[in-house]
């Protein structure tokens, strides 16, 4: 199951003389972060890192071809308010995962049928 968030940018991104506003972004993974560090050549998380990560996790932006959703396109055409909207949407995809977690049990939550043998037992000799 893939967790995504859709939305519409207020200002949009210009590409091929058109403004593209509707987007879908997916949940960011550790693999995306590792690949972004390798791509950017730095382990410093900054705006450049974040733009590369957003470009990697954007599924769609209007009718811009997927292979054109590059960090350079975002750097050159995305304004601050839309940048923040993409960051909020990315967090929204993560929230969907958290919401699913709260509705299901994890494998580590099963109860043991045996008592804990680490605690001391008291006996009465009276």
PDB file of C-alpha atoms in Angstrom:
ATOM      1  CA  UNK A   1       0.000   0.000   0.000  1.00  0.00           C
ATOM      2  CA  UNK A   2       1.365   3.395  -0.961  1.00  0.00           C
ATOM      3  CA  UNK A   3       0.526   6.455   1.116  1.00  0.00           C
ATOM      4  CA  UNK A   4       0.040   9.592  -0.949  1.00  0.00           C
ATOM      5  CA  UNK A   5      -1.423  13.044  -0.589  1.00  0.00           C
ATOM      6  CA  UNK A   6      -2.980  15.105  -3.366  1.00  0.00           C
ATOM      7  CA  UNK A   7      -3.578  18.796  -3.568  1.00  0.00           C
ATOM      8  CA  UNK A   8      -3.500  21.954  -5.622  1.00  0.00           C
ATOM      9  CA  UNK A   9      -0.720  24.503  -5.505  1.00  0.00           C
ATOM     10  CA  UNK A  10      -1.843  28.099  -5.098  1.00  0.00           C
ATOM     11  CA  UNK A  11       0.533  29.490  -7.725  1.00  0.00           C
ATOM     12  CA  UNK A  12       1.764  26.435  -9.603  1.00  0.00           C
ATOM     13  CA  UNK A  13       4.828  25.592 -11.634  1.00  0.00           C
ATOM     14  CA  UNK A  14       5.346  26.841 -15.157  1.00  0.00           C
ATOM     15  CA  UNK A  15       6.312  24.182 -17.679  1.00  0.00           C
ATOM     16  CA  UNK A  16       5.949  24.379 -21.477  1.00  0.00           C
ATOM     17  CA  UNK A  17       4.164  27.728 -21.238  1.00  0.00           C
ATOM     18  CA  UNK A  18       1.467  26.302 -18.921  1.00  0.00           C
ATOM     19  CA  UNK A  19       0.942  26.561 -15.179  1.00  0.00           C
ATOM     20  CA  UNK A  20       0.610  23.196 -13.433  1.00  0.00           C
ATOM     21  CA  UNK A  21      -1.069  23.138 -10.008  1.00  0.00           C
ATOM     22  CA  UNK A  22      -2.580  19.726  -9.227  1.00  0.00           C
ATOM     23  CA  UNK A  23      -0.111  17.355  -7.604  1.00  0.00           C
ATOM     24  CA  UNK A  24       0.267  14.028  -5.852  1.00  0.00           C
ATOM     25  CA  UNK A  25       3.161  13.230  -3.552  1.00  0.00           C
ATOM     26  CA  UNK A  26       4.050   9.967  -1.835  1.00  0.00           C
ATOM     27  CA  UNK A  27       5.416   9.112   1.577  1.00  0.00           C
ATOM     28  CA  UNK A  28       9.143   9.798   1.872  1.00  0.00           C
ATOM     29  CA  UNK A  29      11.245   6.810   2.895  1.00  0.00           C
ATOM     30  CA  UNK A  30      14.726   6.407   4.346  1.00  0.00           C
ATOM     31  CA  UNK A  31      15.757   5.081   0.944  1.00  0.00           C
ATOM     32  CA  UNK A  32      14.679   8.376  -0.613  1.00  0.00           C
ATOM     33  CA  UNK A  33      16.808  10.244   1.914  1.00  0.00           C
ATOM     34  CA  UNK A  34      19.835   8.006   1.306  1.00  0.00           C
ATOM     35  CA  UNK A  35      19.487   8.396  -2.457  1.00  0.00           C
ATOM     36  CA  UNK A  36      19.089  12.159  -2.069  1.00  0.00           C
ATOM     37  CA  UNK A  37      22.272  12.380   0.028  1.00  0.00           C
ATOM     38  CA  UNK A  38      24.098  10.453  -2.689  1.00  0.00           C
ATOM     39  CA  UNK A  39      22.640  12.754  -5.345  1.00  0.00           C
ATOM     40  CA  UNK A  40      23.291  16.033  -3.540  1.00  0.00           C
ATOM     41  CA  UNK A  41      26.685  14.964  -2.244  1.00  0.00           C
ATOM     42  CA  UNK A  42      26.024  16.182   1.259  1.00  0.00           C
ATOM     43  CA  UNK A  43      24.471  14.854   4.414  1.00  0.00           C
ATOM     44  CA  UNK A  44      23.376  18.325   5.484  1.00  0.00           C
ATOM     45  CA  UNK A  45      19.617  18.623   5.454  1.00  0.00           C
ATOM     46  CA  UNK A  46      18.810  22.020   3.972  1.00  0.00           C
ATOM     47  CA  UNK A  47      16.500  23.554   1.374  1.00  0.00           C
ATOM     48  CA  UNK A  48      18.529  22.042  -1.476  1.00  0.00           C
ATOM     49  CA  UNK A  49      18.246  18.597   0.103  1.00  0.00           C
ATOM     50  CA  UNK A  50      14.516  19.084   0.643  1.00  0.00           C
ATOM     51  CA  UNK A  51      13.883  20.191  -2.948  1.00  0.00           C
ATOM     52  CA  UNK A  52      15.718  17.101  -4.209  1.00  0.00           C
ATOM     53  CA  UNK A  53      13.653  14.937  -1.872  1.00  0.00           C
ATOM     54  CA  UNK A  54      10.393  16.573  -2.998  1.00  0.00           C
ATOM     55  CA  UNK A  55      11.302  16.018  -6.651  1.00  0.00           C
ATOM     56  CA  UNK A  56      12.024  12.363  -5.877  1.00  0.00           C
ATOM     57  CA  UNK A  57       8.676  11.805  -4.135  1.00  0.00           C
ATOM     58  CA  UNK A  58       6.390  13.843  -6.397  1.00  0.00           C
ATOM     59  CA  UNK A  59       4.230  11.380  -8.308  1.00  0.00           C
ATOM     60  CA  UNK A  60       2.635  14.009 -10.513  1.00  0.00           C
ATOM     61  CA  UNK A  61       2.392  17.750 -11.012  1.00  0.00           C
ATOM     62  CA  UNK A  62      -0.234  18.724 -13.556  1.00  0.00           C
ATOM     63  CA  UNK A  63       0.615  17.140 -16.874  1.00  0.00           C
ATOM     64  CA  UNK A  64       4.392  17.522 -16.490  1.00  0.00           C
ATOM     65  CA  UNK A  65       6.028  14.237 -17.556  1.00  0.00           C
ATOM     66  CA  UNK A  66       7.416  12.316 -14.580  1.00  0.00           C
ATOM     67  CA  UNK A  67      10.979  12.436 -15.893  1.00  0.00           C
ATOM     68  CA  UNK A  68      10.739  16.265 -16.013  1.00  0.00           C
ATOM     69  CA  UNK A  69       9.881  16.540 -12.278  1.00  0.00           C
ATOM     70  CA  UNK A  70      13.436  17.424 -11.381  1.00  0.00           C
ATOM     71  CA  UNK A  71      14.999  19.404  -8.553  1.00  0.00           C
ATOM     72  CA  UNK A  72      16.040  22.015 -11.114  1.00  0.00           C
ATOM     73  CA  UNK A  73      12.449  22.468 -12.288  1.00  0.00           C
ATOM     74  CA  UNK A  74      11.301  22.975  -8.702  1.00  0.00           C
ATOM     75  CA  UNK A  75      14.209  25.285  -7.811  1.00  0.00           C
ATOM     76  CA  UNK A  76      13.587  27.494 -10.832  1.00  0.00           C
ATOM     77  CA  UNK A  77       9.780  27.589 -10.771  1.00  0.00           C
ATOM     78  CA  UNK A  78       8.415  26.835  -7.303  1.00  0.00           C
ATOM     79  CA  UNK A  79       7.619  29.757  -5.044  1.00  0.00           C
ATOM     80  CA  UNK A  80       7.822  29.600  -1.270  1.00  0.00           C
ATOM     81  CA  UNK A  81       4.083  29.177  -0.546  1.00  0.00           C
ATOM     82  CA  UNK A  82       3.851  26.231  -2.939  1.00  0.00           C
ATOM     83  CA  UNK A  83       7.076  24.767  -1.548  1.00  0.00           C
ATOM     84  CA  UNK A  84       5.474  24.832   1.896  1.00  0.00           C
ATOM     85  CA  UNK A  85       2.274  23.275   0.492  1.00  0.00           C
ATOM     86  CA  UNK A  86       4.313  20.345  -0.845  1.00  0.00           C
ATOM     87  CA  UNK A  87       6.007  19.925   2.532  1.00  0.00           C
ATOM     88  CA  UNK A  88       2.606  19.899   4.281  1.00  0.00           C
ATOM     89  CA  UNK A  89       1.309  17.346   1.778  1.00  0.00           C
ATOM     90  CA  UNK A  90       4.358  15.185   2.397  1.00  0.00           C
ATOM     91  CA  UNK A  91       3.563  15.273   6.127  1.00  0.00           C
ATOM     92  CA  UNK A  92      -0.051  14.443   5.243  1.00  0.00           C
ATOM     93  CA  UNK A  93       1.084  11.230   3.532  1.00  0.00           C
ATOM     94  CA  UNK A  94       3.002  10.337   6.709  1.00  0.00           C
ATOM     95  CA  UNK A  95      -0.080  11.091   8.821  1.00  0.00           C
ATOM     96  CA  UNK A  96      -2.094   8.593   6.757  1.00  0.00           C
ATOM     97  CA  UNK A  97       0.410   5.937   7.775  1.00  0.00           C
ATOM     98  CA  UNK A  98       0.120   6.968  11.433  1.00  0.00           C
ATOM     99  CA  UNK A  99      -3.682   6.949  11.255  1.00  0.00           C
ATOM    100  CA  UNK A 100      -3.563   3.415   9.896  1.00  0.00           C
ATOM    101  CA  UNK A 101      -1.259   2.401  12.748  1.00  0.00           C
ATOM    102  CA  UNK A 102      -3.677   3.592  15.398  1.00  0.00           C
ATOM    103  CA  UNK A 103      -6.414   1.422  13.925  1.00  0.00           C
ATOM    104  CA  UNK A 104      -4.444  -1.830  13.881  1.00  0.00           C
ATOM    105  CA  UNK A 105      -2.366  -3.841  16.309  1.00  0.00           C
ATOM    106  CA  UNK A 106       1.341  -4.251  15.841  1.00  0.00           C
ATOM    107  CA  UNK A 107       3.046  -7.628  15.972  1.00  0.00           C
ATOM    108  CA  UNK A 108       4.839  -6.626  19.172  1.00  0.00           C
ATOM    109  CA  UNK A 109       1.635  -6.130  21.131  1.00  0.00           C
ATOM    110  CA  UNK A 110       0.634  -9.750  21.643  1.00  0.00           C
ATOM    111  CA  UNK A 111       0.154 -10.772  25.236  1.00  0.00           C
ATOM    112  CA  UNK A 112       2.205 -13.593  26.684  1.00  0.00           C
ATOM    113  CA  UNK A 113       0.410 -16.543  28.216  1.00  0.00           C
ATOM    114  CA  UNK A 114       3.205 -17.145  30.716  1.00  0.00           C
ATOM    115  CA  UNK A 115       3.960 -14.992  33.742  1.00  0.00           C
ATOM    116  CA  UNK A 116       7.063 -12.882  33.907  1.00  0.00           C
ATOM    117  CA  UNK A 117       9.746 -14.985  35.619  1.00  0.00           C
ATOM    118  CA  UNK A 118      12.002 -11.967  36.252  1.00  0.00           C
ATOM    119  CA  UNK A 119      10.015 -10.637  39.181  1.00  0.00           C
ATOM    120  CA  UNK A 120      10.647 -12.083  42.631  1.00  0.00           C
ATOM    121  CA  UNK A 121       7.893 -14.102  44.226  1.00  0.00           C
ATOM    122  CA  UNK A 122       7.002 -13.791  47.815  1.00  0.00           C
ATOM    123  CA  UNK A 123       6.021 -16.803  49.827  1.00  0.00           C
ATOM    124  CA  UNK A 124       4.544 -16.937  53.255  1.00  0.00           C
ATOM    125  CA  UNK A 125       5.923 -19.415  55.773  1.00  0.00           C
ATOM    126  CA  UNK A 126       3.366 -18.616  58.460  1.00  0.00           C
TER     127      UNK A 126
END
